[in-house]
Structures are given as structure tokens and as C-alpha cells.
Amino acid sequence: MRKIRSFVRREGRLTNAQRRALQSLLPSFGLETVSTPWNFCKIFGREAPRVLEIGFGNGENLLALAQAHPEQDFIGIEVHRPGVGHLLNRLAAAQVSNVRLACEDAREVLERCVPDCSLDAILLYFPDPWPKKRHHKRRLVQADFVGLLARKLKGGGVFRVATDWPDYAQHIARLMSARPEFMAKPPTDSDPDTVGRSPTRFERRGLHLGHKVSELCYRRR
Ligand SMILES: C[S@@+](CC[C@H](N)C(=O)[O-])C[C@H]1O[C@@H](n2cnc3c(N)ncnc32)[C@H](O)[C@@H]1O
């Protein structure tokens, strides 16, 4: 059976600078996505709180977080190569050492490479909304995906998601409330991703269109 993907790869807009970054910087900032689970202590050379951002787009949020929290380690997963190339250039320019990236389907990478109970927070900002009903099956947040999040978060870890599509927010809230491993939690200023967060590119786009942003936050029991 063909896999249902939550994304469509669009390579057309890869600039020369992004292409060069993918060639020369991915070996330093990239993570191998072969079948062995990642050893984060070895990768970052220390034991520190770990935050994963899925679908980081051009990476502005991930970069801001990593700079605001040098005491934490950040992993970004994004399939859009121009976005990965863009962030690689910015990481190198800012000499940031606490970020690693994987350019692959987050569902597969979570399943194959991220050890169970290894993450303190998982962030998902403005996942592709797939607004047409016949495309809802392509939305990233589905029951099996929520199960994967539950497995990968440590006890007490946080899943934070934002969307400007009300029916997607309701769908996520329904799925999350059906999982006994999670409890809803109001976002607070001391959450790992709050400091330094400014509206993402897609958030700004939604706000410009008059959309209301829903932020949902859950703690792993
Ligand atoms: C609407 S954009 C939001 C980007 C960014 N978070 C923002 O708020 O500006 C959704 C992003 O998720 C990425 N994406 C979709 N499905 C993905 C998957 N399965 N694994 C990794 N990235 C994915 C897309 O390539 C796209 O860049």
C-alpha cells in the first residue's frame, strides 16, 4: 500500500546557498537516519534537557530557542530541504552548537531513530492543515502519531502544538484527551519553549489572514 504522507516535497526553490549548506554543513549539524537509535549523550557530548521540533519550516523558532537556552539540546526534523538549508546557514553563522537536524519524515525518524522516553519536549508549530476533508488523512497528528509521541517523551515531558485551523485544533484535542498517558496543561512562562518564541512564518501568515491561533499543551504522565 502507498504510504499516506503528511507533506509534498517541493524542491524547486532550493537556492545555491541552501544547496551548498546541505552539502557542506549537513555533515556537521545533520543526524544519520539509519536504523540504530540515536545516542544523544554521544551526539551532543553531554546530558542535557532535549527538545524536538517537528516541521520547523525555515527554523527561526528553533534557532531562537537554541540561542535562548544554551543549557538545552535541540533536534529539528523537517522534510523541506530549502528550509533545512536555510537553517544550516544560520546555525553556522551564529556558531550554535546545541542543534542537530534530520531531513526526513518525522514519523519514520521518531519510530526508527529516537529512543523511547528520551525527550523532554516535542514541539509542533503550524503543521500542514490539509483543510479539505478528503485530505484530513494526511494530517500529521493522528492516533498512531500520538501513540508515538507518548512513547518518545519522558515522564513529565511536554507536547506543545499550535495551529490556526480550528477544526484541526479540535481534532488534536479529541485525540489527546482520549490518551490516558497525557494530561492537558495550560502553557506557562517557564515551559522550555516559551522564552524567545516569536510568531513563526506560518503563524504570521495565519494572523494576517485573520485566523485565530490555538495553542495546546500536554504533559506526559
Ligand atoms: C505549514 S509548515 C509550518 C512551518 C513552521 N513550523 C512555521 O510555523 O512556520 C509545516 C512544515 O511541516 C513540514 N512537514 C510536514 N510533514 C512533515 C513530516 N512528516 N516530517 C517532517 N516535516 C514535515 C513541512 O515540510 C513544512 O515545512
Short mmCIF file of C-alpha atoms and ligand atoms in Angstrom, two decimals:
data_model
loop_
_atom_site.label_atom_id
_atom_site.label_comp_id
_atom_site.label_asym_id
_atom_site.label_seq_id
_atom_site.Cartn_x
_atom_site.Cartn_y
_atom_site.Cartn_z
CA MET A 1 0.00 0.00 0.00
CA ARG A 2 1.22 3.52 -0.77
CA LYS A 3 2.10 5.45 2.36
CA ILE A 4 -0.06 8.46 3.15
CA ARG A 5 2.36 11.35 3.56
CA SER A 6 1.74 14.49 5.58
CA PHE A 7 3.80 16.54 3.10
CA VAL A 8 4.56 17.10 -0.57
CA ARG A 9 8.24 17.62 -1.35
CA ARG A 10 8.84 20.87 -3.29
CA GLU A 11 12.49 21.14 -4.21
CA GLY A 12 12.06 23.93 -6.77
CA ARG A 13 13.04 26.79 -4.51
CA LEU A 14 16.42 25.50 -3.34
CA THR A 15 18.86 28.41 -3.66
CA ASN A 16 22.56 27.93 -4.37
CA ALA A 17 23.42 28.96 -0.80
CA GLN A 18 20.96 26.38 0.57
CA ARG A 19 22.32 23.68 -1.74
CA ARG A 20 25.87 24.44 -0.60
CA ALA A 21 24.77 24.37 3.04
CA LEU A 22 23.19 20.95 2.58
CA GLN A 23 26.43 19.66 1.08
CA SER A 24 28.94 21.26 3.42
CA LEU A 25 27.10 21.78 6.73
CA LEU A 26 24.81 18.78 6.96
CA PRO A 27 27.78 16.53 7.85
CA SER A 28 28.35 18.70 10.99
CA PHE A 29 24.78 19.51 12.02
CA GLY A 30 22.93 16.57 10.47
CA LEU A 31 21.92 13.31 12.10
CA GLU A 32 22.22 9.95 10.38
CA THR A 33 18.82 8.37 9.94
CA VAL A 34 19.92 4.76 9.64
CA SER A 35 18.19 2.18 11.78
CA THR A 36 20.23 2.43 15.01
CA PRO A 37 18.62 4.63 17.69
CA TRP A 38 20.44 7.89 18.34
CA ASN A 39 22.65 8.18 21.40
CA PHE A 40 22.00 11.79 22.38
CA CYS A 41 24.72 11.92 25.06
CA LYS A 42 27.28 10.92 22.42
CA ILE A 43 25.82 13.24 19.75
CA PHE A 44 25.82 16.36 21.95
CA GLY A 45 28.68 15.29 24.22
CA ARG A 46 26.64 15.88 27.37
CA GLU A 47 23.46 15.01 29.27
CA ALA A 48 21.00 17.93 28.97
CA PRO A 49 17.25 18.51 28.55
CA ARG A 50 16.24 17.61 24.98
CA VAL A 51 13.67 19.39 22.85
CA LEU A 52 12.49 18.16 19.46
CA GLU A 53 10.78 20.44 16.94
CA ILE A 54 8.91 18.70 14.11
CA GLY A 55 8.37 20.55 10.82
CA PHE A 56 10.45 23.60 11.75
CA GLY A 57 9.98 25.29 8.35
CA ASN A 58 12.76 27.85 7.95
CA GLY A 59 13.89 27.17 11.53
CA GLU A 60 13.61 30.65 13.00
CA ASN A 61 11.90 29.34 16.14
CA LEU A 62 14.41 26.53 16.61
CA LEU A 63 17.36 28.91 16.23
CA ALA A 64 15.86 31.43 18.69
CA LEU A 65 15.19 28.67 21.23
CA ALA A 66 18.67 27.19 20.91
CA GLN A 67 20.25 30.61 21.42
CA ALA A 68 17.99 31.42 24.38
CA HIS A 69 18.72 28.03 26.00
CA PRO A 70 22.37 27.02 25.56
CA GLU A 71 21.87 24.65 28.51
CA GLN A 72 19.43 22.52 26.46
CA ASP A 73 19.87 20.42 23.33
CA PHE A 74 17.59 20.74 20.29
CA ILE A 75 16.74 18.35 17.49
CA GLY A 76 14.86 19.53 14.41
CA ILE A 77 13.16 17.30 11.85
CA GLU A 78 11.98 18.80 8.57
CA VAL A 79 11.45 17.34 5.11
CA HIS A 80 11.62 20.64 3.20
CA ARG A 81 15.25 20.87 2.03
CA PRO A 82 15.23 24.63 1.35
CA GLY A 83 14.16 25.19 4.99
CA VAL A 84 16.89 22.84 6.25
CA GLY A 85 19.49 24.59 4.06
CA HIS A 86 18.34 27.99 5.33
CA LEU A 87 18.62 26.93 8.98
CA LEU A 88 22.03 25.29 8.42
CA ASN A 89 23.42 28.60 7.15
CA ARG A 90 22.00 30.45 10.13
CA LEU A 91 23.31 27.88 12.64
CA ALA A 92 26.79 28.12 11.18
CA ALA A 93 26.72 31.94 11.09
CA ALA A 94 25.58 32.09 14.73
CA GLN A 95 28.04 29.34 15.78
CA VAL A 96 25.31 27.41 17.54
CA SER A 97 26.43 24.03 18.87
CA ASN A 98 23.31 22.66 20.60
CA VAL A 99 21.21 21.87 17.49
CA ARG A 100 21.14 18.82 15.21
CA LEU A 101 18.88 18.29 12.22
CA ALA A 102 17.36 15.43 10.27
CA CYS A 103 15.88 15.95 6.83
CA GLU A 104 13.32 13.15 6.67
CA ASP A 105 9.76 12.19 7.53
CA ALA A 106 9.37 12.84 11.27
CA ARG A 107 7.11 9.84 11.72
CA GLU A 108 9.76 7.49 10.38
CA VAL A 109 12.60 9.18 12.24
CA LEU A 110 10.70 9.07 15.54
CA GLU A 111 9.93 5.41 15.06
CA ARG A 112 13.42 4.38 13.96
CA CYS A 113 15.97 6.76 15.49
CA VAL A 114 14.59 8.42 18.63
CA PRO A 115 14.93 6.21 21.72
CA ASP A 116 11.81 5.71 23.85
CA CYS A 117 11.48 8.03 26.91
CA SER A 118 14.30 10.27 25.65
CA LEU A 119 12.68 13.69 25.03
CA ASP A 120 11.72 16.46 27.47
CA ALA A 121 9.57 18.33 24.97
CA ILE A 122 8.15 17.88 21.48
CA LEU A 123 7.06 20.99 19.60
CA LEU A 124 4.81 21.07 16.56
CA TYR A 125 4.04 24.55 15.29
CA PHE A 126 1.52 25.01 12.49
CA PRO A 127 1.56 21.53 10.97
CA ASP A 128 0.24 21.47 7.38
CA PRO A 129 -3.52 21.86 7.87
CA TRP A 130 -4.72 19.83 4.86
CA PRO A 131 -8.05 21.70 5.09
CA LYS A 132 -10.07 19.66 2.57
CA LYS A 133 -11.99 16.85 4.20
CA ARG A 134 -10.71 14.26 1.73
CA HIS A 135 -7.14 15.25 2.73
CA HIS A 136 -7.64 15.04 6.51
CA LYS A 137 -6.00 11.61 6.47
CA ARG A 138 -2.75 13.39 5.51
CA ARG A 139 -2.67 15.44 8.70
CA LEU A 140 0.36 14.58 10.77
CA VAL A 141 -1.46 14.30 14.09
CA GLN A 142 -3.37 11.01 14.01
CA ALA A 143 -3.99 8.41 16.72
CA ASP A 144 -0.85 6.39 15.87
CA PHE A 145 1.27 9.56 15.84
CA VAL A 146 0.02 10.50 19.34
CA GLY A 147 1.00 6.99 20.48
CA LEU A 148 4.48 7.59 19.08
CA LEU A 149 4.75 10.90 20.98
CA ALA A 150 3.73 9.16 24.21
CA ARG A 151 6.49 6.59 23.72
CA LYS A 152 9.23 9.08 22.94
CA LEU A 153 8.56 11.62 25.72
CA LYS A 154 9.98 11.15 29.20
CA GLY A 155 7.51 11.05 32.08
CA GLY A 156 6.69 14.71 32.79
CA GLY A 157 7.69 15.68 29.23
CA VAL A 158 5.61 18.18 27.29
CA PHE A 159 3.94 18.08 23.87
CA ARG A 160 3.13 21.51 22.56
CA VAL A 161 1.24 22.17 19.34
CA ALA A 162 -0.20 25.28 17.69
CA THR A 163 -2.47 25.65 14.69
CA ASP A 164 -4.60 28.35 13.12
CA TRP A 165 -7.16 25.82 11.82
CA PRO A 166 -9.93 25.43 14.44
CA ASP A 167 -11.09 22.01 13.23
CA TYR A 168 -7.52 20.69 13.33
CA ALA A 169 -7.18 22.02 16.90
CA GLN A 170 -10.41 20.23 17.85
CA HIS A 171 -9.22 17.03 16.19
CA ILE A 172 -5.92 17.18 18.14
CA ALA A 173 -7.72 17.96 21.42
CA ARG A 174 -10.05 14.98 20.88
CA LEU A 175 -7.18 12.60 20.15
CA MET A 176 -5.12 13.83 23.10
CA SER A 177 -7.97 13.63 25.60
CA ALA A 178 -8.54 10.01 24.56
CA ARG A 179 -4.98 9.08 25.60
CA PRO A 180 -4.56 8.26 29.31
CA GLU A 181 -0.79 8.94 29.05
CA PHE A 182 -1.40 12.68 28.59
CA MET A 183 -2.99 15.41 30.64
CA ALA A 184 -3.82 18.86 29.29
CA LYS A 185 -1.75 21.58 30.84
CA PRO A 186 -2.02 25.35 30.45
CA PRO A 187 1.16 26.73 28.85
CA THR A 188 3.33 28.67 31.33
CA ASP A 189 6.23 31.07 31.00
CA SER A 190 8.63 28.51 32.44
CA ASP A 191 7.99 25.97 29.67
CA PRO A 192 11.17 25.13 27.76
CA ASP A 193 9.95 26.68 24.53
CA THR A 194 8.29 29.85 25.80
CA VAL A 195 11.31 32.07 26.24
CA GLY A 196 12.34 33.58 22.95
CA ARG A 197 9.35 32.30 21.00
CA SER A 198 8.10 34.79 18.47
CA PRO A 199 5.38 34.08 15.87
CA THR A 200 6.59 31.63 13.23
CA ARG A 201 6.32 32.32 9.49
CA PHE A 202 3.12 30.32 9.12
CA GLU A 203 1.69 31.82 12.29
CA ARG A 204 2.25 35.33 10.91
CA ARG A 205 0.58 34.26 7.67
CA GLY A 206 -2.45 32.90 9.56
CA LEU A 207 -2.71 36.02 11.73
CA HIS A 208 -2.52 38.20 8.62
CA LEU A 209 -5.47 36.25 7.18
CA GLY A 210 -7.44 36.90 10.39
CA HIS A 211 -7.12 33.32 11.68
CA LYS A 212 -7.25 32.61 15.40
CA VAL A 213 -4.29 30.68 16.76
CA SER A 214 -4.93 27.74 19.14
CA GLU A 215 -2.05 26.61 21.36
CA LEU A 216 -2.44 23.25 23.05
CA CYS A 217 -0.10 21.81 25.62
CA TYR A 218 0.01 18.36 27.25
CA ARG A 219 2.13 16.72 29.88
CA ARG A 220 3.17 13.07 29.67
CA ARG A 221 2.08 11.37 32.89
C1 LIG B 1 2.86 24.79 7.50
S1 LIG B 1 4.56 24.49 7.63
C2 LIG B 1 4.98 25.25 9.20
C3 LIG B 1 6.45 25.55 9.33
C4 LIG B 1 6.86 26.21 10.64
N1 LIG B 1 6.65 25.34 11.77
C5 LIG B 1 6.12 27.51 10.83
O1 LIG B 1 5.27 27.57 11.74
O2 LIG B 1 6.43 28.47 10.09
C6 LIG B 1 4.62 22.76 8.02
C7 LIG B 1 6.01 22.17 7.87
O3 LIG B 1 6.00 20.82 8.28
C8 LIG B 1 6.83 20.07 7.41
N2 LIG B 1 6.39 18.68 7.48
C9 LIG B 1 5.19 18.18 7.12
N3 LIG B 1 5.12 16.87 7.36
C10 LIG B 1 6.33 16.52 7.89
C11 LIG B 1 6.88 15.28 8.32
N4 LIG B 1 6.18 14.14 8.28
N5 LIG B 1 8.14 15.28 8.80
C12 LIG B 1 8.86 16.42 8.85
N6 LIG B 1 8.39 17.62 8.44
C13 LIG B 1 7.14 17.68 7.97
C14 LIG B 1 6.62 20.72 6.06
O4 LIG B 1 7.70 20.46 5.18
C15 LIG B 1 6.51 22.20 6.44
O5 LIG B 1 7.75 22.85 6.40
#
